[in-house]
Coordinates of C-alpha atoms in Angstrom, one line a residue:
M105 CA 0.0 0.1 -0.4
D106 CA 1.2 3.5 -0.5
N107 CA 2.3 5.9 2.7
E108 CA -1.5 7.4 3.1
A109 CA -3.0 4.3 3.0
A110 CA -0.1 2.8 5.4
L111 CA -0.9 6.1 7.6
E112 CA -4.3 5.6 7.7
R113 CA -3.8 1.8 8.8
L114 CA -1.5 3.0 11.5
R115 CA -4.1 5.7 12.9
S116 CA -6.6 3.5 12.8
D117 CA -5.9 -0.4 14.1
G118 CA -2.2 1.0 15.9
F119 CA 0.0 -1.1 13.2
V120 CA 0.7 -1.4 9.6
L121 CA 2.7 -4.5 8.1
V122 CA 5.2 -3.0 5.0
E123 CA 6.2 -5.3 2.8
D124 CA 10.1 -6.3 1.3
A125 CA 11.2 -3.9 3.8
V126 CA 14.9 -5.3 3.6
D127 CA 16.3 -7.6 0.9
A128 CA 17.0 -10.8 1.3
A129 CA 20.8 -10.3 1.3
A130 CA 20.4 -8.3 4.2
L131 CA 18.5 -10.7 6.1
S132 CA 21.2 -13.4 5.6
I133 CA 23.5 -11.5 6.9
A134 CA 21.4 -10.5 10.1
R135 CA 20.8 -13.2 11.0
R136 CA 24.5 -14.4 11.4
K137 CA 25.1 -11.7 13.4
L138 CA 22.3 -11.9 15.8
D139 CA 23.3 -15.6 16.3
E140 CA 27.1 -14.4 16.6
L141 CA 25.6 -11.1 19.4
H142 CA 23.9 -14.1 21.3
R143 CA 26.5 -16.5 21.8
L144 CA 28.5 -13.5 23.3
D145 CA 25.9 -12.7 25.2
V146 CA 26.0 -16.1 27.1
E147 CA 29.6 -16.4 27.1
E148 CA 30.0 -12.7 28.9
F149 CA 26.9 -13.0 31.2
G150 CA 25.7 -16.8 31.2
T151 CA 22.4 -18.4 30.5
D152 CA 21.3 -18.5 34.1
A153 CA 22.2 -14.9 35.2
L154 CA 20.7 -13.7 31.3
L155 CA 17.4 -15.4 32.3
A156 CA 17.3 -14.3 35.9
M157 CA 17.6 -11.1 34.6
G158 CA 14.7 -11.3 31.5
E159 CA 17.3 -10.7 29.0
F160 CA 17.8 -14.2 27.3
G161 CA 17.6 -13.8 23.7
T162 CA 17.2 -9.9 23.9
L163 CA 20.3 -8.0 22.5
R164 CA 21.0 -4.7 23.8
F165 CA 23.9 -2.6 21.7
P166 CA 23.1 -4.2 18.4
M167 CA 25.0 -1.4 16.4
V168 CA 27.4 -1.0 19.0
R169 CA 28.8 -4.4 18.8
D170 CA 28.0 -4.9 14.9
R171 CA 28.7 -1.9 13.2
F172 CA 25.9 -3.8 10.1
F173 CA 23.4 -2.8 12.3
L174 CA 23.5 1.1 11.4
S175 CA 22.9 0.1 7.7
L176 CA 19.3 -0.9 9.1
I177 CA 18.3 2.2 11.1
D178 CA 17.2 4.8 8.4
L179 CA 15.5 1.8 6.2
P180 CA 14.0 3.7 3.2
S181 CA 11.0 1.3 3.2
T182 CA 9.8 2.7 6.6
M183 CA 11.2 6.4 8.2
P184 CA 8.6 7.7 5.6
L185 CA 6.3 6.5 7.2
V186 CA 8.3 7.2 10.8
E187 CA 8.8 10.6 9.7
R188 CA 4.8 11.3 8.9
V189 CA 4.3 10.7 12.4
L190 CA 7.2 11.6 13.9
G191 CA 8.6 14.6 12.2
P192 CA 11.8 14.5 10.9
S193 CA 13.5 15.5 13.5
C194 CA 13.0 12.4 15.6
I195 CA 15.4 10.4 16.8
L196 CA 16.2 6.3 18.1
H197 CA 15.1 5.3 21.6
L198 CA 16.4 1.5 21.4
Q199 CA 17.6 -1.2 18.9
N200 CA 17.2 -4.4 20.2
G201 CA 17.8 -8.0 18.4
I202 CA 15.1 -10.5 20.1
V203 CA 15.8 -13.7 19.4
M204 CA 12.9 -16.5 20.8
F205 CA 14.3 -19.6 21.3
P206 CA 12.0 -23.2 21.0
S207 CA 10.2 -24.0 24.3
R208 CA 11.4 -21.1 26.6
R209 CA 8.9 -18.1 27.7
H210 CA 10.1 -14.8 26.6
Q211 CA 9.8 -12.3 28.3
Q212 CA 7.8 -10.2 26.3
S213 CA 5.2 -13.1 26.2
S214 CA 2.7 -10.7 28.2
F215 CA 0.6 -7.9 27.1
H216 CA 2.7 -5.0 27.4
Q217 CA 3.1 -0.9 25.5
D218 CA 6.3 -0.1 24.5
F219 CA 5.2 3.8 25.6
R220 CA 2.5 4.7 28.2
P221 CA -0.3 7.3 26.5
W222 CA 1.2 10.1 28.2
L223 CA 0.7 13.8 26.6
N224 CA -2.6 14.0 26.2
G225 CA -2.6 11.7 23.7
A226 CA 0.1 13.0 21.2
D227 CA 2.0 10.4 19.1
V228 CA 5.4 10.7 20.1
S229 CA 6.4 6.7 19.5
L230 CA 6.7 4.4 16.8
N231 CA 7.7 1.1 16.4
V232 CA 9.6 -0.5 13.7
F233 CA 9.7 -4.7 14.0
L234 CA 11.7 -6.4 11.3
F235 CA 10.8 -9.7 10.9
V236 CA 14.2 -11.4 10.1
D237 CA 13.0 -14.5 10.2
A238 CA 9.7 -15.3 8.8
F239 CA 6.9 -15.2 11.1
A240 CA 3.8 -17.6 12.2
A241 CA 2.0 -18.5 14.7
E242 CA 4.6 -21.5 15.0
N243 CA 7.0 -20.1 15.7
G244 CA 5.6 -17.4 18.1
A245 CA 4.5 -14.3 15.9
T246 CA 3.5 -10.7 17.5
I247 CA 0.0 -11.1 18.4
V248 CA -1.2 -7.4 18.8
A249 CA -4.7 -5.8 20.2
P250 CA -6.0 -3.4 17.1
G251 CA -7.2 -0.4 18.2
S252 CA -5.7 -0.6 22.1
H253 CA -3.3 2.2 21.1
R254 CA -6.4 4.6 21.4
D255 CA -7.2 3.2 25.0
E256 CA -6.8 6.0 28.3
Q257 CA -6.7 2.6 30.7
R258 CA -5.4 -1.2 30.4
P259 CA -7.6 -3.4 28.5
S260 CA -8.0 -6.5 31.0
D261 CA -6.8 -9.3 30.0
A262 CA -10.1 -11.1 28.1
D263 CA -10.3 -7.8 26.8
L264 CA -6.8 -7.8 24.7
E265 CA -7.0 -12.2 24.4
R266 CA -10.5 -11.0 22.6
T267 CA -9.6 -8.8 19.8
A268 CA -6.0 -10.1 19.6
V269 CA -4.8 -10.8 16.2
Q270 CA -1.5 -12.8 15.4
L271 CA 0.8 -11.2 12.4
S272 CA 2.4 -13.5 10.1
G273 CA 4.6 -12.0 7.6
A274 CA 7.8 -12.9 5.4
A275 CA 11.2 -13.0 6.3
G276 CA 12.1 -9.0 5.7
T277 CA 8.4 -7.4 6.7
A278 CA 8.6 -4.6 9.0
L279 CA 5.3 -4.3 11.2
V280 CA 5.2 -0.4 12.4
F281 CA 3.3 0.2 14.9
D282 CA 2.2 2.7 17.6
S283 CA 4.2 2.3 20.9
R284 CA 1.3 2.8 23.0
L285 CA -0.5 -0.5 20.9
W286 CA -0.8 -3.6 23.8
H287 CA 0.9 -6.4 22.0
R288 CA 3.2 -9.4 23.0
G289 CA 5.1 -12.4 21.3
G290 CA 3.8 -15.9 21.2
T291 CA 5.1 -19.3 21.7
N292 CA 7.7 -20.7 19.6
S293 CA 6.7 -24.1 19.0
T294 CA 9.0 -25.3 16.0
S295 CA 13.0 -26.8 16.9
E296 CA 14.3 -23.3 14.9
P297 CA 14.6 -19.5 16.6
R298 CA 12.9 -17.0 15.6
R299 CA 15.1 -13.6 15.1
A300 CA 13.7 -10.2 14.4
L301 CA 15.0 -6.6 15.5
N302 CA 13.0 -4.2 17.0
M303 CA 13.8 -0.3 16.4
Q304 CA 11.7 2.5 18.3
Y305 CA 11.5 5.8 17.5
T306 CA 10.6 9.0 19.5
R307 CA 10.3 12.9 19.1
A308 CA 13.5 14.1 19.8
F309 CA 12.5 15.4 23.1
I310 CA 12.1 11.9 24.2
R311 CA 15.1 11.2 26.2
Q312 CA 16.8 7.6 24.8
Q313 CA 16.6 4.2 26.5
V314 CA 20.9 4.1 25.3
D315 CA 23.1 7.4 24.6
Y316 CA 23.9 6.6 21.4
A317 CA 25.1 9.4 20.7
R318 CA 27.9 8.8 22.9
C319 CA 28.1 4.8 22.0
L320 CA 30.9 4.7 19.4
P321 CA 34.4 6.4 18.6
E322 CA 34.1 10.1 18.3
G323 CA 35.9 9.7 15.2
E324 CA 33.2 7.6 13.5
Y325 CA 30.3 9.8 14.1
E326 CA 32.2 12.2 12.1
V327 CA 31.9 10.3 8.8
L328 CA 28.5 9.5 9.8
P329 CA 25.4 10.8 7.1
E330 CA 23.5 14.2 9.0
R331 CA 20.5 12.1 8.9
V332 CA 22.1 9.2 10.8
Q333 CA 23.7 11.3 13.2
Q334 CA 20.4 12.8 13.5
L335 CA 19.0 9.3 14.4
L336 CA 21.0 8.5 16.7
G337 CA 20.8 11.8 18.9
R338 CA 23.6 13.8 18.1
F339 CA 22.2 16.7 18.0
V340 CA 19.8 16.9 21.3
R341 CA 22.9 16.8 24.0
L342 CA 23.2 19.3 26.5
P343 CA 26.2 21.8 26.3
K344 CA 27.8 21.7 29.9
S345 CA 29.1 24.8 29.5
S346 CA 28.6 28.5 28.6
A347 CA 31.3 28.0 25.3
E348 CA 29.2 25.1 24.7
F349 CA 26.3 26.6 24.0
R350 CA 28.1 30.2 22.7
V351 CA 29.1 29.0 19.6
P352 CA 27.2 29.3 16.1
A353 CA 23.7 27.9 15.5
E354 CA 25.8 25.1 13.7
Q355 CA 27.9 23.6 15.9
R356 CA 25.2 23.1 19.1
L357 CA 25.0 20.2 20.9
H358 CA 21.6 20.6 21.0
R359 CA 20.8 22.9 17.6
S360 CA 17.0 24.1 16.6
G361 CA 14.4 22.4 15.6
Q362 CA 14.1 19.6 17.8
F363 CA 10.5 19.6 19.3

């Protein structure tokens, strides 16, 4: 569908599926690299500790550990829709890899929101959830409650289950959803892991989950496209002295137009 139809679906249902958001070559790389990041997580923290923290299968800082994931934060297939809702000054709130393993309950298996309905219902946050593997009921595809992003109070579990829809899709599909939408993961009853990449975008005045603007070596930021620097939050940093404040506008840590 075109962007206008996608925008209308996003507003009414709280979500829209964008097919072929990422090509097969990038997906193949993403699978291999997510598997490697999970291996490194287990090596560093241990399975028992990750399970105790509710972090097993949630891969934090993927772009910091592997720069390949930087290439996925500004997808031409989804960013025009994100910018229609949040504006061109939006920033990346988080990027997490998600691996749902067979016969293990993931910490996101209960209904939840990724952003509470504050600010009088203003649209301030969207998620782009990339299907790195095909999503199906058998491997725990995401379950959403259509229209629940408009609810001021949490719907009952019975109401959420009654209206719930499980979203299947080919690898490379992106689920774009209002972060206030009530959703959860399913159960992976297959013998293979199911991989995904979750990217949440907010208006620039929302504090990021991770300080991406300072995660990479300074020299690397200087050669990144300005649009990527914007998404990483490079232009919403705060000056710590009058000297940093009193510089030309284009050199300021906190640039104009970030609200």
